[in-house]
PDB file of C-alpha atoms in Angstrom:
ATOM      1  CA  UNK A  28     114.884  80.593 144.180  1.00 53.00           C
ATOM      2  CA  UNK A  29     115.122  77.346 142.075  1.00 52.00           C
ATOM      3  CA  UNK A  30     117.646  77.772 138.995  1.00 52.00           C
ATOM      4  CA  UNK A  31     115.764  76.359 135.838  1.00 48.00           C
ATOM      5  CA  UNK A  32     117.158  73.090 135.603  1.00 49.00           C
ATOM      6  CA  UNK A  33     113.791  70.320 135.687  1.00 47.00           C
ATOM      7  CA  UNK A  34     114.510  67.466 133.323  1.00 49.00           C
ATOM      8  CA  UNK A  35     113.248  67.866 129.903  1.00 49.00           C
ATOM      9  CA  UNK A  36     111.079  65.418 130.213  1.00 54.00           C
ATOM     10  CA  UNK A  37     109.573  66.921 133.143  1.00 70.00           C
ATOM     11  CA  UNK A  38     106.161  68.195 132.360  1.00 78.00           C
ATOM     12  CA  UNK A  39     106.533  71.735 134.116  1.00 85.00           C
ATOM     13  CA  UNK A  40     109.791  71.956 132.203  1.00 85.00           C
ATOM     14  CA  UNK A  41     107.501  72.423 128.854  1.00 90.00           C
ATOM     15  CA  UNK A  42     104.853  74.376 130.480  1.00 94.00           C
ATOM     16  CA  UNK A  43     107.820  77.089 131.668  1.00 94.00           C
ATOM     17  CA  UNK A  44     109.691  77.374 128.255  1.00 95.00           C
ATOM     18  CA  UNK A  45     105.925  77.023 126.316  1.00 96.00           C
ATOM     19  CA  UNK A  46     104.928  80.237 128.424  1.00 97.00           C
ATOM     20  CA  UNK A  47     108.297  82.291 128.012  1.00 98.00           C
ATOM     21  CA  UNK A  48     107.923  81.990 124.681  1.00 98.00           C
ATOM     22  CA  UNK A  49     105.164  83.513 124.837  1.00 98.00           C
ATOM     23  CA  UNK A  50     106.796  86.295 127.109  1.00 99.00           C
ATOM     24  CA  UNK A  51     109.590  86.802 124.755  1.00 99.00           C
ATOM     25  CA  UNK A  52     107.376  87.562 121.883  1.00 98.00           C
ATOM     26  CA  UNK A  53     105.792  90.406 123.594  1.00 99.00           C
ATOM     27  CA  UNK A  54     109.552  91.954 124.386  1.00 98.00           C
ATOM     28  CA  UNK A  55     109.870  91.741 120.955  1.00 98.00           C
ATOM     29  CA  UNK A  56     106.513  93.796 120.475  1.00 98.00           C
ATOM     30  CA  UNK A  57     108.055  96.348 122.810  1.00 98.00           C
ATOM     31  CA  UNK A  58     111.165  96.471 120.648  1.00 97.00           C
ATOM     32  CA  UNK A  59     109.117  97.134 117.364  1.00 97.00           C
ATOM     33  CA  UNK A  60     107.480 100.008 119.667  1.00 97.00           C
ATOM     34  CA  UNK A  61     110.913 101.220 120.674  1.00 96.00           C
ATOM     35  CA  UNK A  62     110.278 100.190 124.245  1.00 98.00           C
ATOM     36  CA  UNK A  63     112.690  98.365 126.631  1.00 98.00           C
ATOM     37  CA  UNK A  64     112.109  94.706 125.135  1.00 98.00           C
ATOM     38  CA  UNK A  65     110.268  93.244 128.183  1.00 99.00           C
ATOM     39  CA  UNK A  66     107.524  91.180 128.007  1.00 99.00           C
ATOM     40  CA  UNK A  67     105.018  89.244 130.662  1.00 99.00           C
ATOM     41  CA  UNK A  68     102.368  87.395 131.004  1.00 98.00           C
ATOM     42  CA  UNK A  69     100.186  85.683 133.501  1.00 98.00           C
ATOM     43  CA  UNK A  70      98.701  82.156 133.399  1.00 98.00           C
ATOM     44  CA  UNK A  71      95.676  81.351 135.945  1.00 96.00           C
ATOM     45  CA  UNK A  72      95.510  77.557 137.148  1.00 92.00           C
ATOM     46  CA  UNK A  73      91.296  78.054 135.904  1.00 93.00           C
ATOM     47  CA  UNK A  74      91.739  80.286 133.137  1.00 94.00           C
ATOM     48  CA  UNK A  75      95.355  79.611 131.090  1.00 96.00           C
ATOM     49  CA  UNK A  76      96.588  82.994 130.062  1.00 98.00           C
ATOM     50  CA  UNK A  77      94.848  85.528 131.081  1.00 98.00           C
ATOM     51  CA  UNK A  78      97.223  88.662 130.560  1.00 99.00           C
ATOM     52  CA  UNK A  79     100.131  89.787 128.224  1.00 99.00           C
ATOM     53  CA  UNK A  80     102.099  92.918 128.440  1.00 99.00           C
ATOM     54  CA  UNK A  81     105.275  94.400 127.184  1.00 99.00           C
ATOM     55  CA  UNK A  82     106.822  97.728 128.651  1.00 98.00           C
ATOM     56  CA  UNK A  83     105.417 100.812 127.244  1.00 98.00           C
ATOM     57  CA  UNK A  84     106.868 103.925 129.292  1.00 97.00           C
ATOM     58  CA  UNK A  85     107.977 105.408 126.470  1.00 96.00           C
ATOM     59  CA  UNK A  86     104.433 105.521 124.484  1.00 97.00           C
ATOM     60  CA  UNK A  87     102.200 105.838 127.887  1.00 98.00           C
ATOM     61  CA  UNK A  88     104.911 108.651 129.362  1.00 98.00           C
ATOM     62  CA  UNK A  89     104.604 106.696 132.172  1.00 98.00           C
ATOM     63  CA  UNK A  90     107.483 105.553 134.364  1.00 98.00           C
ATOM     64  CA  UNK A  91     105.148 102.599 135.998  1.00 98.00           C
ATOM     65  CA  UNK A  92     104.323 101.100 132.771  1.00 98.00           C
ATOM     66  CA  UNK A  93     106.617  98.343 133.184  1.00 99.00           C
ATOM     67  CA  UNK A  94     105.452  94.390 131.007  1.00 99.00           C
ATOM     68  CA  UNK A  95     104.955  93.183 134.379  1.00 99.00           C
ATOM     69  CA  UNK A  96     102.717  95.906 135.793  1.00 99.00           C
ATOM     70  CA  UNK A  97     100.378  95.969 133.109  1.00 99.00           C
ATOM     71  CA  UNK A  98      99.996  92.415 133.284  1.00 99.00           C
ATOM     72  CA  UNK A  99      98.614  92.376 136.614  1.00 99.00           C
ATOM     73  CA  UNK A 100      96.622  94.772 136.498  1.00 99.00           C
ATOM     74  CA  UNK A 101      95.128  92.975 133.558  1.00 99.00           C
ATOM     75  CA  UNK A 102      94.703  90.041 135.533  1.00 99.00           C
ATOM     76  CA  UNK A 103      93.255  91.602 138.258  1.00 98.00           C
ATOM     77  CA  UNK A 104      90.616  93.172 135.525  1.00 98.00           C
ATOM     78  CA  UNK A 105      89.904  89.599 134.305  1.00 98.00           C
ATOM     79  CA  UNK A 106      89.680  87.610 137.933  1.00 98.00           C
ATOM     80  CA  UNK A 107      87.595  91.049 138.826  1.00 98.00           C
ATOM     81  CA  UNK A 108      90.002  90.177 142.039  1.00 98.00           C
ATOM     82  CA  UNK A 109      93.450  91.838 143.105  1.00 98.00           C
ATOM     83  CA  UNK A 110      93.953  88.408 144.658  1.00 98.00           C
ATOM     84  CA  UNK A 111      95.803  86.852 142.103  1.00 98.00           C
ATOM     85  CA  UNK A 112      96.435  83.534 143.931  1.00 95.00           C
ATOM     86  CA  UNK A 113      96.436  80.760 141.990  1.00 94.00           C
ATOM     87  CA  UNK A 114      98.560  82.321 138.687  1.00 97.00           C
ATOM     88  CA  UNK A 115     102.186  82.427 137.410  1.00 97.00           C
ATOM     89  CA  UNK A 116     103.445  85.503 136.537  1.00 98.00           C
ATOM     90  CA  UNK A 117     106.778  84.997 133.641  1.00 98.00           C
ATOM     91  CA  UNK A 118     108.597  88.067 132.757  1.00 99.00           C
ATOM     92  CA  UNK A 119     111.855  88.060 130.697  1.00 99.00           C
ATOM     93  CA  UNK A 120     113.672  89.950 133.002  1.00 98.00           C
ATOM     94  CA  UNK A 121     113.760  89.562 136.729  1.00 98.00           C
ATOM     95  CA  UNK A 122     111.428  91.820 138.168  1.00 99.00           C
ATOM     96  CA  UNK A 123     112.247  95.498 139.797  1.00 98.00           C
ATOM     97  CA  UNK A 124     111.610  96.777 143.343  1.00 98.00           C
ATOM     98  CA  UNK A 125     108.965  98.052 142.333  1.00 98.00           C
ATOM     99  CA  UNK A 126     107.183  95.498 140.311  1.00 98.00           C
ATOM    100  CA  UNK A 127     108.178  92.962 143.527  1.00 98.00           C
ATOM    101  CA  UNK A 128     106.475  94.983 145.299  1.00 98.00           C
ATOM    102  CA  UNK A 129     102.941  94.393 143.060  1.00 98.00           C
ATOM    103  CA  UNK A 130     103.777  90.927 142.985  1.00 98.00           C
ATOM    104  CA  UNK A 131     103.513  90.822 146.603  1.00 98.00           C
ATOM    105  CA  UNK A 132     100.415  92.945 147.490  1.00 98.00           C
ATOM    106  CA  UNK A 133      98.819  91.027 144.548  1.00 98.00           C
ATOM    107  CA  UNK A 134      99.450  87.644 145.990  1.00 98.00           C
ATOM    108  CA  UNK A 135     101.030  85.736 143.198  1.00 98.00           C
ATOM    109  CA  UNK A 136     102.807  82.327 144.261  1.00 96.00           C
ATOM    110  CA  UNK A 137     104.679  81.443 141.509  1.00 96.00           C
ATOM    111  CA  UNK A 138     107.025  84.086 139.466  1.00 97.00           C
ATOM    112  CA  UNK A 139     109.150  82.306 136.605  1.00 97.00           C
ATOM    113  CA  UNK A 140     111.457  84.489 134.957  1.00 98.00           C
ATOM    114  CA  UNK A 141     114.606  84.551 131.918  1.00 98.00           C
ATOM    115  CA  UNK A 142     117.430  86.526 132.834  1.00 98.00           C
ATOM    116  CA  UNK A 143     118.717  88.510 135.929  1.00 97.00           C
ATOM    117  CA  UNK A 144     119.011  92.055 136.187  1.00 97.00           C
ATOM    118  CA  UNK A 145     122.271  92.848 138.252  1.00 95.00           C
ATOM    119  CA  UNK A 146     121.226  96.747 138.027  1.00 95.00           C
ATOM    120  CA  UNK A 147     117.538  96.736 138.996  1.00 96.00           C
ATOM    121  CA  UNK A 148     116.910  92.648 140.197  1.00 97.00           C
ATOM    122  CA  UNK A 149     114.784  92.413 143.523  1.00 97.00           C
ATOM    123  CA  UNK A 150     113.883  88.212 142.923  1.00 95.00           C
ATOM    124  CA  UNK A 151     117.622  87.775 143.714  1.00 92.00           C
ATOM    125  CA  UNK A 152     120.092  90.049 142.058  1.00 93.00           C
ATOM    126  CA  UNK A 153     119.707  92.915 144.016  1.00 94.00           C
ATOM    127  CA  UNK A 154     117.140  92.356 146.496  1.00 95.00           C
ATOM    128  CA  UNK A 155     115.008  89.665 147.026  1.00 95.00           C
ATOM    129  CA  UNK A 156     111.751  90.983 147.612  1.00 97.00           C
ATOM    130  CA  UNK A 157     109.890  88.039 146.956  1.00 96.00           C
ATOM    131  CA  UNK A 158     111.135  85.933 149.756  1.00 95.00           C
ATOM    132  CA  UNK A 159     111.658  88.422 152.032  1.00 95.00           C
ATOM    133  CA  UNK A 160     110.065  87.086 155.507  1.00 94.00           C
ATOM    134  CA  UNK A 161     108.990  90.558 156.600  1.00 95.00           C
ATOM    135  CA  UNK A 162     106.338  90.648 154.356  1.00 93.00           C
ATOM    136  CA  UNK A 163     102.627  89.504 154.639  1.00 91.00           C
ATOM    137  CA  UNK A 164     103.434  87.140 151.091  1.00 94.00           C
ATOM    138  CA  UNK A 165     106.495  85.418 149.483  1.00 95.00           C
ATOM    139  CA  UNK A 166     106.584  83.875 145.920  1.00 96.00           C
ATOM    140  CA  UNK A 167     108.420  80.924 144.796  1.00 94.00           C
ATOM    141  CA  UNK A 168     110.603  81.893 142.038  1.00 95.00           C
ATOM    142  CA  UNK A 169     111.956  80.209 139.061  1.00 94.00           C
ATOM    143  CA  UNK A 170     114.817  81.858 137.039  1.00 94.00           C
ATOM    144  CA  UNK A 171     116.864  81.353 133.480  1.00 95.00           C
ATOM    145  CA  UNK A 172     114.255  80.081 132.023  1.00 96.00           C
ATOM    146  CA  UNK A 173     115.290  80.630 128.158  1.00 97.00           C
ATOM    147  CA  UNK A 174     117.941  82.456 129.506  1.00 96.00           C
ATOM    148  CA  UNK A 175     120.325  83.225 126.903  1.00 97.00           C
ATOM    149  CA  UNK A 176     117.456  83.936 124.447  1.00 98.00           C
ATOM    150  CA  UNK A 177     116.100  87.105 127.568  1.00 98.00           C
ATOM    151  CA  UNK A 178     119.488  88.296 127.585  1.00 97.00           C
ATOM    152  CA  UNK A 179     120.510  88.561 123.991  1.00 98.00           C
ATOM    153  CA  UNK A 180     117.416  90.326 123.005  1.00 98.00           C
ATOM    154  CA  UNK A 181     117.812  93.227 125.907  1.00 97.00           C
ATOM    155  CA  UNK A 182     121.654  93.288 124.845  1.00 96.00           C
ATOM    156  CA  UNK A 183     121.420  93.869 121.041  1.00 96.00           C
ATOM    157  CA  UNK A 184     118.569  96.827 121.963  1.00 95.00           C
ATOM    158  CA  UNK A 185     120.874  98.460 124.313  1.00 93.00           C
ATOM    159  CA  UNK A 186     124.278  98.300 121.968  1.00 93.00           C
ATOM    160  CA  UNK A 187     121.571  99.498 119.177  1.00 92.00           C
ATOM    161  CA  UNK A 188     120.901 102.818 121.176  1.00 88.00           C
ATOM    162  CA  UNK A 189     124.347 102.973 121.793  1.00 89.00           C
ATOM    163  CA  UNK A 190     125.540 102.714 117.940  1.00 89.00           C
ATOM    164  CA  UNK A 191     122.911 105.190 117.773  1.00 84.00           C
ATOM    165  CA  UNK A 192     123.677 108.016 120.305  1.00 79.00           C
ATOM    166  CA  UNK A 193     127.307 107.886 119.096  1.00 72.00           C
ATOM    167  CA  UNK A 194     126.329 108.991 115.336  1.00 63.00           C
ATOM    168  CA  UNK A 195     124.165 111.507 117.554  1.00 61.00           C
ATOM    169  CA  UNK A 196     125.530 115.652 117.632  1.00 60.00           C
ATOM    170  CA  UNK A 197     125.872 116.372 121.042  1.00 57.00           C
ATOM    171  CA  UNK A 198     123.888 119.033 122.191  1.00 51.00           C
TER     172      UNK A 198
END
């Protein structure tokens, strides 16, 4: 795992805080739709972006319907391919065991994302999934990319439910 820390002159530096930016304003899309403020997206070497996703469990009732499995199975719609070989996936939030797991049956190299997850992490936290040498694929992964900015946003939604659930009546 390489720690986000290219010059800022670097070119790639740009292109990974240009594209979380991007991420991050589809986490705040899910926290508008009272989702888990997580957002993704996938760039293609051909195509630029080709998918964009935030979490939407709540309003899909669907415990899958994490930013970063949405996005690839947009991807895979647009490449009409579930070979997703030659595209960066960025997700706020370090990726789950189970969205590692998509990432490696859908073949993506490069996975660049903002903040760990010391709960649910399987790029590094937790597990690490993605460079695990037991499995057919690995990805190269790039974390804290805007960092501070994928924390503070998960952070301030969780303290707001909360606030929330303590005005709450027990039931």
């Amino acid at each position: 795992m390489d720690q986000f820390n290219l010059e800022l002159s670097d070119p790639m530096h740009q292109f990974h805080l240009m594209h979380m930016e991007i991420a991050l304003e589809e986490a705040r899309a899910a926290e508008q739709e009272d989702e888990v403020p997580v957002g993704a997206l996938i760039v293609s070497a051909k195509a630029g972006i080709i998918a964009k996703a935030h979490n939407q469990r709540e309003l899909l009732k669907d415990p899958t319907a994490h930013a970063e499995m949405i996005a690839i199975t947009q991807a895979a719609q647009y490449l009409q391919s579930w070979r997703l070989e030659n595209c960066i996936l960025y997700v706020t939030l370090e990726p789950c065991p189970m969205c590692a797991g998509a990432i490696v049956q859908s073949r993506i190299p490069w996975v660049v994302y903002g903040c760990m997850d010391p709960k649910a992490g399987a790029c590094h936290s937790l597990y690490n999934l993605l460079n695990d040498p037991r499995l057919n694929h690995r990805s190269r992964v790039v974390s804290g990319v805007l960092e501070n900015e994928c924390s503070s946003i998960l952070s301030e939604f969780f303290q707001k439910k909360r606030n929330n659930r303590k005005g709450s009546p027990k039931l």
